[in-house]
mmCIF file of C-alpha atoms in Angstrom:
data_model
loop_
_atom_site.group_PDB
_atom_site.id
_atom_site.type_symbol
_atom_site.label_atom_id
_atom_site.label_comp_id
_atom_site.label_asym_id
_atom_site.label_seq_id
_atom_site.Cartn_x
_atom_site.Cartn_y
_atom_site.Cartn_z
ATOM 1 C CA MET G 27 0.000 0.000 0.000
ATOM 2 C CA LYS G 28 1.210 3.501 -0.822
ATOM 3 C CA GLU G 29 1.623 6.026 1.967
ATOM 4 C CA ALA G 30 -1.033 8.285 0.439
ATOM 5 C CA ASP G 31 -3.498 5.383 0.425
ATOM 6 C CA GLN G 32 -2.744 4.683 4.078
ATOM 7 C CA ARG G 33 -3.395 8.317 4.973
ATOM 8 C CA GLU G 34 -6.780 8.169 3.254
ATOM 9 C CA LEU G 35 -7.591 4.890 4.992
ATOM 10 C CA VAL G 36 -6.811 6.393 8.397
ATOM 11 C CA ARG G 37 -8.764 9.571 7.643
ATOM 12 C CA ASP G 38 -11.770 7.599 6.413
ATOM 13 C CA ARG G 39 -11.706 5.191 9.362
ATOM 14 C CA PHE G 40 -11.538 7.898 12.016
ATOM 15 C CA THR G 41 -14.093 10.087 10.303
ATOM 16 C CA LYS G 42 -16.619 7.260 10.276
ATOM 17 C CA THR G 43 -15.912 6.225 13.865
ATOM 18 C CA ALA G 44 -15.349 9.721 15.296
ATOM 19 C CA ALA G 45 -18.295 9.652 17.710
ATOM 20 C CA ASN G 46 -17.782 6.152 19.165
ATOM 21 C CA PHE G 47 -13.998 6.430 19.199
ATOM 22 C CA SER G 48 -14.008 9.815 20.918
ATOM 23 C CA GLU G 49 -16.515 8.718 23.526
ATOM 24 C CA PHE G 50 -14.409 5.689 24.368
ATOM 25 C CA VAL G 51 -10.961 7.263 24.502
ATOM 26 C CA LEU G 52 -11.988 10.406 26.384
ATOM 27 C CA SER G 53 -13.696 8.345 29.071
ATOM 28 C CA GLN G 54 -11.466 5.268 29.246
ATOM 29 C CA ARG G 55 -7.989 6.596 28.490
ATOM 30 C CA ALA G 56 -7.981 9.735 30.640
ATOM 31 C CA GLY G 57 -5.921 7.989 33.312
ATOM 32 C CA GLN G 58 -3.385 6.774 30.768
ATOM 33 C CA ALA G 59 -3.176 10.265 29.316
ATOM 34 C CA GLU G 60 -2.428 11.773 32.736
ATOM 35 C CA HIS G 61 0.184 9.094 33.337
ATOM 36 C CA LEU G 62 1.903 9.813 30.022
ATOM 37 C CA ALA G 63 1.895 13.551 30.754
ATOM 38 C CA ASP G 64 3.448 12.888 34.171
ATOM 39 C CA ALA G 65 6.092 10.590 32.674
ATOM 40 C CA ALA G 66 6.898 13.066 29.906
ATOM 41 C CA THR G 67 7.518 15.960 32.294
ATOM 42 C CA ARG G 68 8.991 14.044 35.239
ATOM 43 C CA GLY G 69 12.033 15.753 36.729
ATOM 44 C CA ALA G 70 11.740 18.792 34.447
ATOM 45 C CA ALA G 71 11.670 21.920 36.571
ATOM 46 C CA ASN G 72 10.909 24.250 33.653
ATOM 47 C CA CYS G 73 8.200 22.290 31.812
ATOM 48 C CA SER G 74 5.739 25.156 32.359
ATOM 49 C CA GLN G 75 7.771 27.047 29.744
ATOM 50 C CA TRP G 76 7.848 24.241 27.193
ATOM 51 C CA SER G 77 6.411 24.187 23.688
ATOM 52 C CA ALA G 78 4.923 20.790 22.897
ATOM 53 C CA GLY G 79 3.285 18.896 20.056
ATOM 54 C CA ASP G 80 0.808 16.025 20.236
ATOM 55 C CA LEU G 81 0.915 13.914 17.074
ATOM 56 C CA ALA G 82 -2.175 12.077 15.813
ATOM 57 C CA CYS G 83 -3.958 13.866 18.631
ATOM 58 C CA GLY G 84 -7.435 12.501 17.853
ATOM 59 C CA PRO G 85 -10.084 14.094 20.088
ATOM 60 C CA GLY G 86 -7.422 15.546 22.397
ATOM 61 C CA THR G 87 -7.160 12.707 24.906
ATOM 62 C CA PHE G 88 -3.424 13.176 25.401
ATOM 63 C CA THR G 89 -3.365 16.830 24.335
ATOM 64 C CA LEU G 90 -5.271 18.121 27.353
ATOM 65 C CA PRO G 91 -3.162 16.807 30.263
ATOM 66 C CA VAL G 92 0.067 17.863 28.571
ATOM 67 C CA ALA G 93 -1.358 21.304 27.745
ATOM 68 C CA ARG G 94 -2.069 21.826 31.449
ATOM 69 C CA ARG G 95 1.642 21.418 32.155
ATOM 70 C CA VAL G 96 3.292 23.410 29.338
ATOM 71 C CA ARG G 97 3.247 26.940 27.917
ATOM 72 C CA ARG G 98 2.131 26.060 24.392
ATOM 73 C CA MET G 99 0.657 22.905 22.849
ATOM 74 C CA THR G 100 -0.050 22.101 19.201
ATOM 75 C CA GLY G 101 -2.228 19.131 18.293
ATOM 76 C CA LEU G 102 -1.709 17.541 14.879
ATOM 77 C CA ASP G 103 -4.098 15.104 13.213
ATOM 78 C CA LEU G 104 -5.026 13.899 9.732
ATOM 79 C CA THR G 105 -8.760 13.939 10.379
ATOM 80 C CA PRO G 106 -10.754 17.191 10.557
ATOM 81 C CA ALA G 107 -13.551 15.432 12.470
ATOM 82 C CA MET G 108 -11.073 14.565 15.225
ATOM 83 C CA LEU G 109 -9.609 18.054 15.354
ATOM 84 C CA ALA G 110 -13.091 19.514 15.803
ATOM 85 C CA ARG G 111 -13.574 17.304 18.849
ATOM 86 C CA ALA G 112 -10.090 18.089 20.176
ATOM 87 C CA ARG G 113 -10.826 21.817 20.138
ATOM 88 C CA LYS G 114 -13.766 21.164 22.452
ATOM 89 C CA THR G 115 -11.806 18.782 24.679
ATOM 90 C CA VAL G 116 -9.087 21.254 25.652
ATOM 91 C CA GLY G 117 -11.706 23.613 27.114
ATOM 92 C CA GLU G 118 -10.092 25.424 29.995
ATOM 93 C CA VAL G 119 -6.649 25.592 28.318
ATOM 94 C CA THR G 120 -7.825 26.636 24.841
ATOM 95 C CA ALA G 121 -5.616 29.738 24.937
ATOM 96 C CA ARG G 122 -2.522 27.538 25.152
ATOM 97 C CA CYS G 123 -3.537 25.215 22.306
ATOM 98 C CA GLY G 124 -3.428 25.324 18.552
ATOM 99 C CA PHE G 125 -4.428 22.601 16.110
ATOM 100 C CA VAL G 126 -3.136 21.679 12.670
ATOM 101 C CA CYS G 127 -4.558 19.262 10.120
ATOM 102 C CA GLY G 128 -1.431 17.445 9.010
ATOM 103 C CA ASP G 129 0.573 14.256 8.687
ATOM 104 C CA ALA G 130 2.923 12.885 11.349
ATOM 105 C CA ASN G 131 5.116 11.648 8.486
ATOM 106 C CA ARG G 132 5.751 15.277 7.461
ATOM 107 C CA LEU G 133 5.847 17.309 10.633
ATOM 108 C CA PRO G 134 5.118 21.005 10.051
ATOM 109 C CA PHE G 135 7.517 22.082 12.796
ATOM 110 C CA ALA G 136 10.937 23.656 12.409
ATOM 111 C CA ASN G 137 14.070 21.859 13.489
ATOM 112 C CA ALA G 138 14.747 22.139 17.243
ATOM 113 C CA SER G 139 11.505 24.061 17.841
ATOM 114 C CA LEU G 140 9.777 21.883 20.473
ATOM 115 C CA ASP G 141 10.615 20.696 23.973
ATOM 116 C CA LEU G 142 8.231 17.739 23.958
ATOM 117 C CA VAL G 143 6.481 15.552 21.390
ATOM 118 C CA THR G 144 3.798 13.108 22.523
ATOM 119 C CA CYS G 145 1.981 10.427 20.556
ATOM 120 C CA GLY G 146 -0.662 8.102 21.988
ATOM 121 C CA TYR G 147 -1.986 4.957 20.305
ATOM 122 C CA ALA G 148 -0.902 5.979 16.809
ATOM 123 C CA ILE G 149 2.429 4.372 15.881
ATOM 124 C CA HIS G 150 0.530 1.232 14.852
ATOM 125 C CA HIS G 151 -1.252 3.254 12.146
ATOM 126 C CA MET G 152 2.005 4.398 10.527
ATOM 127 C CA MET G 153 3.686 2.647 7.616
ATOM 128 C CA HIS G 154 7.165 3.963 8.428
ATOM 129 C CA PRO G 155 7.441 4.401 12.210
ATOM 130 C CA ALA G 156 11.219 4.810 12.124
ATOM 131 C CA GLU G 157 10.827 7.867 9.887
ATOM 132 C CA VAL G 158 8.074 9.286 12.090
ATOM 133 C CA ILE G 159 10.167 8.956 15.244
ATOM 134 C CA ALA G 160 13.200 10.414 13.451
ATOM 135 C CA GLY G 161 10.963 13.372 12.588
ATOM 136 C CA MET G 162 10.006 13.725 16.235
ATOM 137 C CA ALA G 163 13.687 13.819 17.178
ATOM 138 C CA ARG G 164 14.381 16.389 14.454
ATOM 139 C CA VAL G 165 11.926 18.934 15.839
ATOM 140 C CA LEU G 166 13.180 18.589 19.424
ATOM 141 C CA ARG G 167 15.566 21.000 21.046
ATOM 142 C CA PRO G 168 18.565 19.474 22.862
ATOM 143 C CA GLY G 169 17.224 18.008 26.095
ATOM 144 C CA GLY G 170 13.746 17.714 24.597
ATOM 145 C CA ARG G 171 11.668 14.588 25.022
ATOM 146 C CA VAL G 172 9.527 12.152 23.059
ATOM 147 C CA ALA G 173 6.759 10.393 25.015
ATOM 148 C CA LEU G 174 4.915 7.490 23.398
ATOM 149 C CA LEU G 175 2.136 5.163 24.454
ATOM 150 C CA ASP G 176 1.052 2.381 22.133
ATOM 151 C CA ILE G 177 -0.095 -1.196 21.967
ATOM 152 C CA VAL G 178 2.708 -3.749 21.671
ATOM 153 C CA VAL G 179 3.071 -7.470 21.096
ATOM 154 C CA PRO G 180 3.978 -9.227 24.368
ATOM 155 C CA ALA G 181 7.404 -10.883 24.386
ATOM 156 C CA GLY G 182 7.126 -14.456 23.118
ATOM 157 C CA ALA G 183 3.836 -13.878 21.278
ATOM 158 C CA SER G 184 3.430 -13.921 17.507
ATOM 159 C CA ARG G 185 3.610 -10.532 15.856
ATOM 160 C CA GLU G 186 1.832 -11.965 12.816
ATOM 161 C CA ALA G 187 -1.095 -13.358 14.839
ATOM 162 C CA ASN G 188 -1.445 -10.180 16.887
ATOM 163 C CA THR G 189 -1.327 -7.860 13.890
ATOM 164 C CA ARG G 190 -3.754 -10.022 11.901
ATOM 165 C CA ILE G 191 -6.422 -9.679 14.601
ATOM 166 C CA GLU G 192 -5.850 -5.949 14.986
ATOM 167 C CA ARG G 193 -5.832 -5.321 11.234
ATOM 168 C CA THR G 194 -8.997 -7.360 10.682
ATOM 169 C CA ARG G 195 -10.796 -5.225 13.260
ATOM 170 C CA ASP G 196 -9.320 -1.988 11.873
ATOM 171 C CA PRO G 197 -7.778 -2.056 8.362
ATOM 172 C CA SER G 198 -5.944 1.217 9.092
ATOM 173 C CA HIS G 199 -3.751 -0.721 11.552
ATOM 174 C CA THR G 200 -0.381 -1.346 9.896
ATOM 175 C CA ASP G 201 1.765 -3.324 12.328
ATOM 176 C CA THR G 202 2.180 -3.980 16.044
ATOM 177 C CA GLN G 203 5.678 -3.545 17.453
ATOM 178 C CA TYR G 204 7.398 -5.401 20.237
ATOM 179 C CA ALA G 205 8.493 -3.093 23.054
ATOM 180 C CA GLU G 206 12.139 -3.744 22.229
ATOM 181 C CA GLU G 207 11.516 -2.694 18.637
ATOM 182 C CA LEU G 208 9.913 0.522 19.796
ATOM 183 C CA ARG G 209 12.916 1.159 22.023
ATOM 184 C CA ALA G 210 15.270 0.508 19.104
ATOM 185 C CA LEU G 211 13.406 3.093 17.021
ATOM 186 C CA LEU G 212 13.979 5.748 19.684
ATOM 187 C CA VAL G 213 17.638 4.828 20.076
ATOM 188 C CA GLY G 214 18.049 4.808 16.291
ATOM 189 C CA ALA G 215 16.706 8.369 16.207
ATOM 190 C CA GLY G 216 19.411 9.451 18.663
ATOM 191 C CA LEU G 217 17.255 9.461 21.788
ATOM 192 C CA ARG G 218 18.259 8.190 25.225
ATOM 193 C CA VAL G 219 15.458 6.079 26.680
ATOM 194 C CA LEU G 220 14.521 7.335 30.139
ATOM 195 C CA LEU G 221 11.490 5.159 30.843
ATOM 196 C CA THR G 222 9.861 1.961 29.612
ATOM 197 C CA GLU G 223 6.663 0.624 31.198
ATOM 198 C CA LEU G 224 4.512 -2.298 30.106
ATOM 199 C CA ILE G 225 0.911 -2.531 31.303
ATOM 200 C CA GLU G 226 -1.715 -5.197 30.660
ATOM 201 C CA THR G 227 -5.300 -3.960 30.504
ATOM 202 C CA PRO G 228 -8.390 -6.221 30.285
ATOM 203 C CA ARG G 229 -10.873 -5.440 27.528
ATOM 204 C CA GLU G 230 -14.388 -6.636 26.791
ATOM 205 C CA PHE G 231 -14.665 -7.774 23.175
ATOM 206 C CA ASP G 232 -18.076 -6.282 22.347
ATOM 207 C CA GLY G 233 -17.028 -2.870 23.647
ATOM 208 C CA TRP G 234 -13.767 -3.069 21.700
ATOM 209 C CA MET G 235 -15.693 -3.757 18.511
ATOM 210 C CA ARG G 236 -18.254 -1.042 19.211
ATOM 211 C CA VAL G 237 -15.463 1.542 19.003
ATOM 212 C CA VAL G 238 -15.127 0.686 15.282
ATOM 213 C CA ASN G 239 -18.917 0.580 14.736
ATOM 214 C CA ALA G 240 -19.006 -3.238 14.536
ATOM 215 C CA GLU G 241 -21.996 -4.667 16.370
ATOM 216 C CA PRO G 242 -22.681 -8.385 17.108
ATOM 217 C CA GLY G 243 -23.915 -10.091 13.968
ATOM 218 C CA SER G 244 -21.898 -7.951 11.568
ATOM 219 C CA PRO G 245 -19.313 -9.667 9.306
ATOM 220 C CA LEU G 246 -16.479 -7.615 10.833
ATOM 221 C CA TYR G 247 -17.498 -8.584 14.356
ATOM 222 C CA ALA G 248 -17.762 -12.268 13.431
ATOM 223 C CA GLU G 249 -14.429 -12.450 11.604
ATOM 224 C CA THR G 250 -12.486 -10.640 14.330
ATOM 225 C CA ARG G 251 -14.001 -12.787 17.060
ATOM 226 C CA LYS G 252 -13.243 -15.953 15.093
ATOM 227 C CA LEU G 253 -9.574 -14.992 14.786
ATOM 228 C CA LEU G 254 -9.257 -14.104 18.470
ATOM 229 C CA GLU G 255 -11.012 -17.263 19.641
ATOM 230 C CA ALA G 256 -8.717 -19.343 17.414
ATOM 231 C CA THR G 257 -5.800 -18.282 19.652
ATOM 232 C CA MET G 258 -7.403 -19.458 22.889
ATOM 233 C CA GLU G 259 -5.486 -22.706 23.094
ATOM 234 C CA ASP G 260 -1.974 -21.445 22.365
ATOM 235 C CA ASP G 261 -2.431 -17.688 23.035
ATOM 236 C CA ALA G 262 -0.403 -17.063 19.876
ATOM 237 C CA ALA G 263 -1.253 -13.360 19.754
ATOM 238 C CA GLY G 264 -0.490 -12.786 23.442
ATOM 239 C CA MET G 265 -3.989 -11.356 23.993
ATOM 240 C CA HIS G 266 -5.064 -13.947 26.605
ATOM 241 C CA PRO G 267 -8.626 -14.441 25.272
ATOM 242 C CA ARG G 268 -11.145 -16.056 27.653
ATOM 243 C CA ARG G 269 -14.891 -16.596 27.640
ATOM 244 C CA THR G 270 -17.043 -15.075 30.341
ATOM 245 C CA ALA G 271 -19.825 -16.763 32.287
ATOM 246 C CA ASN G 272 -22.503 -15.145 30.126
ATOM 247 C CA GLY G 273 -20.942 -16.271 26.846
ATOM 248 C CA GLY G 274 -19.054 -13.062 26.214
ATOM 249 C CA LEU G 275 -15.384 -12.721 25.385
ATOM 250 C CA GLU G 276 -12.602 -10.884 27.200
ATOM 251 C CA PHE G 277 -8.954 -10.427 26.320
ATOM 252 C CA THR G 278 -5.923 -8.349 27.291
ATOM 253 C CA ILE G 279 -4.259 -5.417 25.569
ATOM 254 C CA THR G 280 -0.550 -4.855 26.313
ATOM 255 C CA THR G 281 0.632 -1.256 26.101
ATOM 256 C CA CYS G 282 4.042 0.335 26.366
ATOM 257 C CA THR G 283 4.802 3.795 27.713
ATOM 258 C CA MET G 284 8.222 5.029 26.608
ATOM 259 C CA VAL G 285 10.022 8.332 27.089
ATOM 260 C CA GLY G 286 13.194 9.294 25.255
ATOM 261 C CA GLU G 287 15.429 12.363 25.559
ATOM 262 C CA LYS G 288 17.496 14.137 22.924
ATOM 263 C CA ALA G 289 21.131 14.736 23.804
#
């Protein structure tokens, strides 16, 4: 797939699911967003003077808690429908925030112009993550930081099996990294890794599918569930699927929080 086609796929997907996606992430990921903001600014006495950028900002889930801590925040996203929601999300700190419709593969920031770049749950939508992270490093001032949070494949699990399930549910998903691969991307961009945290979070399958507008009985719901259930015996994807007492399905998402610093 060409990069331009991937951009259109992402824009189309998040335009169609803007309402359900925004409702979910703003309510369920607020704690993760606060945690990432804390990790990104930890030990920095002057973060209140920072200029920051939030890439693939969506409805502003990660934009808001960072904006509360810095002088200026710019949210960047491909999808106008998401930017419209992000402008509402930042509410009390609107004066500190600006938003740009743009591509994380071509950052519209000058070299060494930002103190912090954040990106939550978006690396897995990018065809060339090494180039994206190199771009993040380019726009950082010396001592600036990159703070990422994304889903990862648990160590020992099959990347192919994990990505197949994720991509079936959401065709705009490109690939799922292992945490060590994500770390290598930061190091390869010249960043010193300050923090790596892995967290397992339980998810309910029907709710997970509702975020992408796939209700029980739909072909997308059925195919994704079939693939996940097929890994129950060997847990190939590392998602720990299990049936509930009422016939439902639960599984586990593994996420990685990582912070890197530019020399």
